[in-house]
Tab-separated table of C-alpha atoms in Angstrom:
chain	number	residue	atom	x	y	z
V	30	UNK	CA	76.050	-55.657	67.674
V	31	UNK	CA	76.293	-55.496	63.901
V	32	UNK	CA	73.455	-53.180	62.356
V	33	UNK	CA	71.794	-54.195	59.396
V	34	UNK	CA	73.997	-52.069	56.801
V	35	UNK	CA	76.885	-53.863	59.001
V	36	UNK	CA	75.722	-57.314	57.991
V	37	UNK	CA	74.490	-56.038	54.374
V	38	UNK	CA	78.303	-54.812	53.920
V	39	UNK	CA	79.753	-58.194	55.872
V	40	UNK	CA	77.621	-60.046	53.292
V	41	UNK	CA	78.768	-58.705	50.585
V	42	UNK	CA	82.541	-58.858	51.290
V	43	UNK	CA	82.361	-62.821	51.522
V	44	UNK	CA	80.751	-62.701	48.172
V	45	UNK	CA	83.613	-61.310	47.319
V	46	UNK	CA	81.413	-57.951	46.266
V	47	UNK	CA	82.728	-54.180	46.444
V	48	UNK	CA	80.734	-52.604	49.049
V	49	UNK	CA	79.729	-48.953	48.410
V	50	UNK	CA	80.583	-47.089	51.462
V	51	UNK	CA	78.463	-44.149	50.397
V	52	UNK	CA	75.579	-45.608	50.128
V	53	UNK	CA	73.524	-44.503	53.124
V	54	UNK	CA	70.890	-47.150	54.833
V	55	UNK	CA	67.182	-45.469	54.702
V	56	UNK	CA	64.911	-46.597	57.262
V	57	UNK	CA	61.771	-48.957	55.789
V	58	UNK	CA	59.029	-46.549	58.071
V	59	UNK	CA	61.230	-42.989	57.219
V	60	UNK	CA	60.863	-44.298	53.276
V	61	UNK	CA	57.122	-45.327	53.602
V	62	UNK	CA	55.998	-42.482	54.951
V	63	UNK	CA	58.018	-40.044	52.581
V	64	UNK	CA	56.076	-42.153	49.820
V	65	UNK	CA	52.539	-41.778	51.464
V	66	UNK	CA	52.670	-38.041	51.426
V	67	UNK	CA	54.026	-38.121	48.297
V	68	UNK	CA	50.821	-40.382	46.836
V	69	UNK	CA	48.669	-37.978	49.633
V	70	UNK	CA	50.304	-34.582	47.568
V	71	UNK	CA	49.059	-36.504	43.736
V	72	UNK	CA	45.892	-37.219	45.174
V	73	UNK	CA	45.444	-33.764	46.719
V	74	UNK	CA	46.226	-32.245	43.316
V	75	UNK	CA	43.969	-34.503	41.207
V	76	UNK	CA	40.621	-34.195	43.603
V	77	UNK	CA	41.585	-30.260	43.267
V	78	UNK	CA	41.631	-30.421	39.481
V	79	UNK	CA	38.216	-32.893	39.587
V	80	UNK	CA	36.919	-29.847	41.629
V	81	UNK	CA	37.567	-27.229	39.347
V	82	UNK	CA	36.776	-29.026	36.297
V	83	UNK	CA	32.891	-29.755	37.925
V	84	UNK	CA	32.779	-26.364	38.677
V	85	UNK	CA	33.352	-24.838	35.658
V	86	UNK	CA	30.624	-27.346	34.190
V	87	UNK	CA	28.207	-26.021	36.289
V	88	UNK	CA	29.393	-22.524	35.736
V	89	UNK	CA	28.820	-23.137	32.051
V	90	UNK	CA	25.597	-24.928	32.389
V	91	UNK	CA	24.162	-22.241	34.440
V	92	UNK	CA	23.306	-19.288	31.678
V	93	UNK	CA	24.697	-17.036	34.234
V	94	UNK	CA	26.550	-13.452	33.705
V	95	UNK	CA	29.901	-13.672	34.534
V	96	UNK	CA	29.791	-10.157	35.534
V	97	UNK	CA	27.267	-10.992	38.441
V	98	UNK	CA	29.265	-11.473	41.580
V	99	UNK	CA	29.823	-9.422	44.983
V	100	UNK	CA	32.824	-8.127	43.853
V	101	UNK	CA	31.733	-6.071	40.845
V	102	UNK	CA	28.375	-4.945	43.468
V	103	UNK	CA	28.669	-0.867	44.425
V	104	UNK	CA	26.711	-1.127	47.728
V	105	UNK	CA	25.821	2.854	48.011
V	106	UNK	CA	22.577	2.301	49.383
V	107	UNK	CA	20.518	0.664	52.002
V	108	UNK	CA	18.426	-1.557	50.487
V	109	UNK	CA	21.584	-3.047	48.496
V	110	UNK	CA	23.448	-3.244	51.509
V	111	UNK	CA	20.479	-4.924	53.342
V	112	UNK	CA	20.234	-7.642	50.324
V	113	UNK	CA	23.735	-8.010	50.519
V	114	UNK	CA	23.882	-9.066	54.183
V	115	UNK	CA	20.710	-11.031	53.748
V	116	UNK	CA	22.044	-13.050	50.898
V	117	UNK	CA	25.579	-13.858	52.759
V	118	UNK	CA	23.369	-14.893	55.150
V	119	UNK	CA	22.029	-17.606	52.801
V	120	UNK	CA	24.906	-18.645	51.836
V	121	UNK	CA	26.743	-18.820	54.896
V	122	UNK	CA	23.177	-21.493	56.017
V	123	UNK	CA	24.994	-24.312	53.312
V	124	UNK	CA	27.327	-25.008	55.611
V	125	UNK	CA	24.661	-26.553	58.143
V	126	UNK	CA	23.381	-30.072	56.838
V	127	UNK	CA	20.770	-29.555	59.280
V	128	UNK	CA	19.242	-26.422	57.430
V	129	UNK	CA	19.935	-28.104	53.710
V	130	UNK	CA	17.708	-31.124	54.794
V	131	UNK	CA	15.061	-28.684	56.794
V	132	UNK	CA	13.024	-28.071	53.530
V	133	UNK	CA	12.941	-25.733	50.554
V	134	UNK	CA	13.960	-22.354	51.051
V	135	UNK	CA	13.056	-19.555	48.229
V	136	UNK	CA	14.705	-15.607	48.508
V	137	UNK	CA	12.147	-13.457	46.781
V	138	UNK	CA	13.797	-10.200	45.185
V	139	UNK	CA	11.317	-7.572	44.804
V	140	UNK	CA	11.480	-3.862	43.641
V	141	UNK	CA	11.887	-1.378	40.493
V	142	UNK	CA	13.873	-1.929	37.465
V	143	UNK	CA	17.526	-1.531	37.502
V	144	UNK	CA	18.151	-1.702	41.585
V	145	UNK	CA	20.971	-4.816	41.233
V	146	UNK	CA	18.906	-7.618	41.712
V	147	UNK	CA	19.634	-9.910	39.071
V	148	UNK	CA	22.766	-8.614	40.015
V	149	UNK	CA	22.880	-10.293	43.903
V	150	UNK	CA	21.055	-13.092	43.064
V	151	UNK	CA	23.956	-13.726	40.287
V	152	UNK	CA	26.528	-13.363	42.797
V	153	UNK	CA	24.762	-15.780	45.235
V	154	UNK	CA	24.611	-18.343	42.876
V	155	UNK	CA	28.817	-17.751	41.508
V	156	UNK	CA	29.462	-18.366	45.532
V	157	UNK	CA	27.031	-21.232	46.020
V	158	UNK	CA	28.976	-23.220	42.669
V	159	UNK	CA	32.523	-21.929	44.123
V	160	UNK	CA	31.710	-22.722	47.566
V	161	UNK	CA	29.378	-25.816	47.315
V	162	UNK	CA	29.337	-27.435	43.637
V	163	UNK	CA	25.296	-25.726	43.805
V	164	UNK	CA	24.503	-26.870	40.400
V	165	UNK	CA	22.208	-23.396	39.470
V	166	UNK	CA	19.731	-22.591	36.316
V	167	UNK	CA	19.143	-19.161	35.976
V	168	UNK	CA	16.308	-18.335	33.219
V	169	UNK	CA	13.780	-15.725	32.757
V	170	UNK	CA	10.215	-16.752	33.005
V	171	UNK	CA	9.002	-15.019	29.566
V	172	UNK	CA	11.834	-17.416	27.657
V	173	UNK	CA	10.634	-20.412	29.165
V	174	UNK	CA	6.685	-19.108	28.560
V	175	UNK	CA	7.333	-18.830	24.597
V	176	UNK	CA	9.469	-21.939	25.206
V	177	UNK	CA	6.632	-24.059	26.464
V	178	UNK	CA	3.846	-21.903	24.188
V	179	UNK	CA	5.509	-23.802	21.285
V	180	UNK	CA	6.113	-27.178	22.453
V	181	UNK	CA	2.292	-27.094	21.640
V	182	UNK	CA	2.666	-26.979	18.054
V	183	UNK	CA	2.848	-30.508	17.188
V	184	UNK	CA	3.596	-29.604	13.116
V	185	UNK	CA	7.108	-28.093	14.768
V	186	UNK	CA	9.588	-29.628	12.945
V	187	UNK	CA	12.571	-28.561	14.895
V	188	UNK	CA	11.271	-30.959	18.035
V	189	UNK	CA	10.576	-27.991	20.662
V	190	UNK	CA	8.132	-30.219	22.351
V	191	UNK	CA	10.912	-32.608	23.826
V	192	UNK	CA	13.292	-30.146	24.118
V	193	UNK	CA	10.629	-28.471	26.395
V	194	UNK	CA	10.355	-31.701	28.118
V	195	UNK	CA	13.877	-31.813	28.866
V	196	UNK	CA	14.338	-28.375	30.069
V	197	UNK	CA	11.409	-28.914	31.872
V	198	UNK	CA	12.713	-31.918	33.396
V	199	UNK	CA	16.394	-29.549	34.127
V	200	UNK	CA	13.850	-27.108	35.758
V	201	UNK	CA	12.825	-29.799	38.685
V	202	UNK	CA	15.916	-31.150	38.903
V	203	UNK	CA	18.494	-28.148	39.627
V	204	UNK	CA	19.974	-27.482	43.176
V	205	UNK	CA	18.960	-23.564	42.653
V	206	UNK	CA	16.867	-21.867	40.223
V	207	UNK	CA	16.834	-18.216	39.862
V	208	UNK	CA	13.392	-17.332	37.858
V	209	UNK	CA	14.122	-13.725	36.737
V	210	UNK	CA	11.443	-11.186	35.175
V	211	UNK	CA	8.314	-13.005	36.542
V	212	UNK	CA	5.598	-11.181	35.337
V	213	UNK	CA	7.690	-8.493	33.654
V	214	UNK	CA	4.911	-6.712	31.396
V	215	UNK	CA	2.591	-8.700	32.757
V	216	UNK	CA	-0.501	-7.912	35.059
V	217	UNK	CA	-1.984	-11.619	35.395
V	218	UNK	CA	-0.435	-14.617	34.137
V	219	UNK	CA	-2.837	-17.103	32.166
V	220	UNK	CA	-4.433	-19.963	33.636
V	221	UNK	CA	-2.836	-22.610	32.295
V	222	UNK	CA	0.731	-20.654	32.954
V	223	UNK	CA	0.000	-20.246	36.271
V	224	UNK	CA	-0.726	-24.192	37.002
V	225	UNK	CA	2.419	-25.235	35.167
V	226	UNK	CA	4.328	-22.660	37.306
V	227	UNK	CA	3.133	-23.722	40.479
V	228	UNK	CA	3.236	-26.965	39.850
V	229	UNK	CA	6.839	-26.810	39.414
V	230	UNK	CA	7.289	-24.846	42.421
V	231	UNK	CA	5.112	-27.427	44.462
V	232	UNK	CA	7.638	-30.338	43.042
V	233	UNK	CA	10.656	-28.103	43.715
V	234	UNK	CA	9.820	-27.799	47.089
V	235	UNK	CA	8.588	-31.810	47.708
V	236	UNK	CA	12.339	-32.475	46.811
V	237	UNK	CA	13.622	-29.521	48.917
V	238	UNK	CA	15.170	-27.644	45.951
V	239	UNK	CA	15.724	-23.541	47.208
V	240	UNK	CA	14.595	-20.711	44.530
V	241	UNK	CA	15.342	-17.774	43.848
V	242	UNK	CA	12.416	-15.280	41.999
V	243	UNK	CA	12.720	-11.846	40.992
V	244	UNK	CA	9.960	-9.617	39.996
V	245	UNK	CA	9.812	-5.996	39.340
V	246	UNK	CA	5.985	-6.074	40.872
V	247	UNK	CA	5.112	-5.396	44.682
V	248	UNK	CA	3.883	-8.548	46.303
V	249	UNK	CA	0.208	-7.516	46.356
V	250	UNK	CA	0.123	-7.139	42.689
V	251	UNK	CA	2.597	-10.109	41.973
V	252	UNK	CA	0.185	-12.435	44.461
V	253	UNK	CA	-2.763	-11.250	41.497
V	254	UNK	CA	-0.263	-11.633	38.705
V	255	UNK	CA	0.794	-15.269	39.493
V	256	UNK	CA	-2.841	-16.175	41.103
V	257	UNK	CA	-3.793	-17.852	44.396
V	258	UNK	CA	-2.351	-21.167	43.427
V	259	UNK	CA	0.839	-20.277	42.202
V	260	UNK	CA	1.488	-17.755	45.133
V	261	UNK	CA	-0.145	-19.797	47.629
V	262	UNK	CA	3.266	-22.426	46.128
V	263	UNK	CA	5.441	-19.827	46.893
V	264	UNK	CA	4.195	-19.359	50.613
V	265	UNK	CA	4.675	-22.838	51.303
V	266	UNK	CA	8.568	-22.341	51.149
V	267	UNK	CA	10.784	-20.862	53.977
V	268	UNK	CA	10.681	-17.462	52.567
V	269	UNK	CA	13.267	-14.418	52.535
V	270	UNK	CA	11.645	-11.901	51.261
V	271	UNK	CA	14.260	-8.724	49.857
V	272	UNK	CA	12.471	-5.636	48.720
V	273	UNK	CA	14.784	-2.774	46.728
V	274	UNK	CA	13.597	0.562	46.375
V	275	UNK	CA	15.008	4.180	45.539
V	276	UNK	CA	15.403	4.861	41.514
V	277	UNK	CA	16.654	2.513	38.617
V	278	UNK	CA	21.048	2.362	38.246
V	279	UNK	CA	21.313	2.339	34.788
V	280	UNK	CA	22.262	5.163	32.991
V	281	UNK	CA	19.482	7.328	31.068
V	282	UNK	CA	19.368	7.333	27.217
V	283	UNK	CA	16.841	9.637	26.477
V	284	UNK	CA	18.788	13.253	27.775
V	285	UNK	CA	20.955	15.001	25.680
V	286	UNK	CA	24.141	15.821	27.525
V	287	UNK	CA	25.154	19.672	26.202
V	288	UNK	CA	28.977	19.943	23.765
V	289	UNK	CA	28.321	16.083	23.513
V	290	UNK	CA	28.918	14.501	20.194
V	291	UNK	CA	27.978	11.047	19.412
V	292	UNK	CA	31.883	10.105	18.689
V	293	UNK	CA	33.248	11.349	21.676
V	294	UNK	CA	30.452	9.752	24.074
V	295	UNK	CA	31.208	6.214	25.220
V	296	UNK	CA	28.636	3.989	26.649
V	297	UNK	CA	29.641	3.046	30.577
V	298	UNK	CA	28.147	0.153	31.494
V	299	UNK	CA	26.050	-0.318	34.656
V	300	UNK	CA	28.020	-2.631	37.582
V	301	UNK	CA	24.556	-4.050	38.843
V	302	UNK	CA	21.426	-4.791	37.167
């Protein structure tokens, strides 16, 4: 029996055609699937580009150090190695729907200046964009403060009071936001600080949004810094609470090293904050 090419060839000689003899017959299924993973490879390589294009939005969106990730992290002590393993921990939770959906969860770095957390929480956010497409705000509390102090002056004329509104509105709406310095200089908050704050914490965690808040005050004197209201706010999320101890990283300023000139001393910056 005459295969196909036979007959194509058979065909062609009555037409009084040349037939190519080279020309080899490729199977309809062998060429339709060579073209699927062909289209399967483009598409492959476009969602990948899609990906990394979103993620370097949020990256840039996020006001976040670049420098802040686990890799640039010297974990020489216990409490950083304790955060460390605690915040993997969080970030190793994303992969269960079931715990994304379970509420609002909130880490709550606590400790002395200079210990690395800024630092961690940094890091945990770079993995949580890499990882997840978290879209992350990181601000510290005193910015926003002066930032919402003037939205009140309604002679502005450079329109802070709806760009308040706005970041306001970015505040509520981020996956993650890491409030940094709350209370920094700071032994009570006033009144009408602490209601706005823990009102947006209450909304935060109605829409099961996760926070992350770092303080350099023990939690007894951050519960009277923030007030009742605003701490009570914080209670009401699925807590992790970090604390750092031992003495500050960063390098001291105020010692005179001896046969040290100002020329020949370079300034080595800290790894963690």
């Amino acid at each position: 029996m005459d295969s196909i090419k036979d007959k194509i060839a058979n065909l062609a000689r009555s037409m009084g055609r040349n037939v190519d003899t080279d020309n080899q017959y490729v199977d309809y299924n062998v060429l339709r699937k060579h073209y699927e993973e062909q289209a399967n490879q483009e598409i492959q390589q476009l969602q990948q580009r899609a990906k990394k294009e979103r993620v370097q939005a949020i990256h840039g969106r996020s006001d976040l150090n670049p420098k802040w990730t686990f890799a640039n992290l010297i974990e020489d002590s216990d409490d950083v190695i304790e955060a460390v393993s605690i915040a993997q921990s969080f970030i190793a939770a994303h992969d269960d729907p079931s715990w994304r959906e379970s509420g609002s969860h909130m880490m709550l770095f606590y400790g002395d200046y200079g210990r690395g957390k800024s630092h961690i929480a940094g890091a945990i956010a770079h993995q949580l964009i890499d990882q997840y497409e978290i879209s992350v705000l990181y601000r510290q509390l005193s910015t926003l403060q002066e930032m919402r102090y003037f939205s009140f002056d309604f002679n502005a004329q450079d329109n802070i009071g709806q760009k308040f509104r706005e970041a306001n509105q970015e505040l509520l709406d981020v996956d993650l936001l890491i409030l940094d310095e709350v209370c920094v200089n700071e032994s009570v908050l006033k009144k009408n600080t602490q209601s706005w704050l823990g009102n947006l914490l209450r909304q935060r965690l109605v829409n099961k949004k996760n926070c992350i808040i770092i303080t350099n005050h023990n939690l007894n004197e951050l519960e009277h810094a923030l007030g009742r209201y605003c701490f009570e706010s914080i209670k009401e999320y699925d807590t992790y609470k970090v604390r750092f101890s031992g003495p500050s990283r960063r390098q001291e300023l105020g010692q005179d090293e001896p046969e040290t000139t100002a020329s020949s001393s370079r300034y080595q910056p800290n790894q963690v904050r």
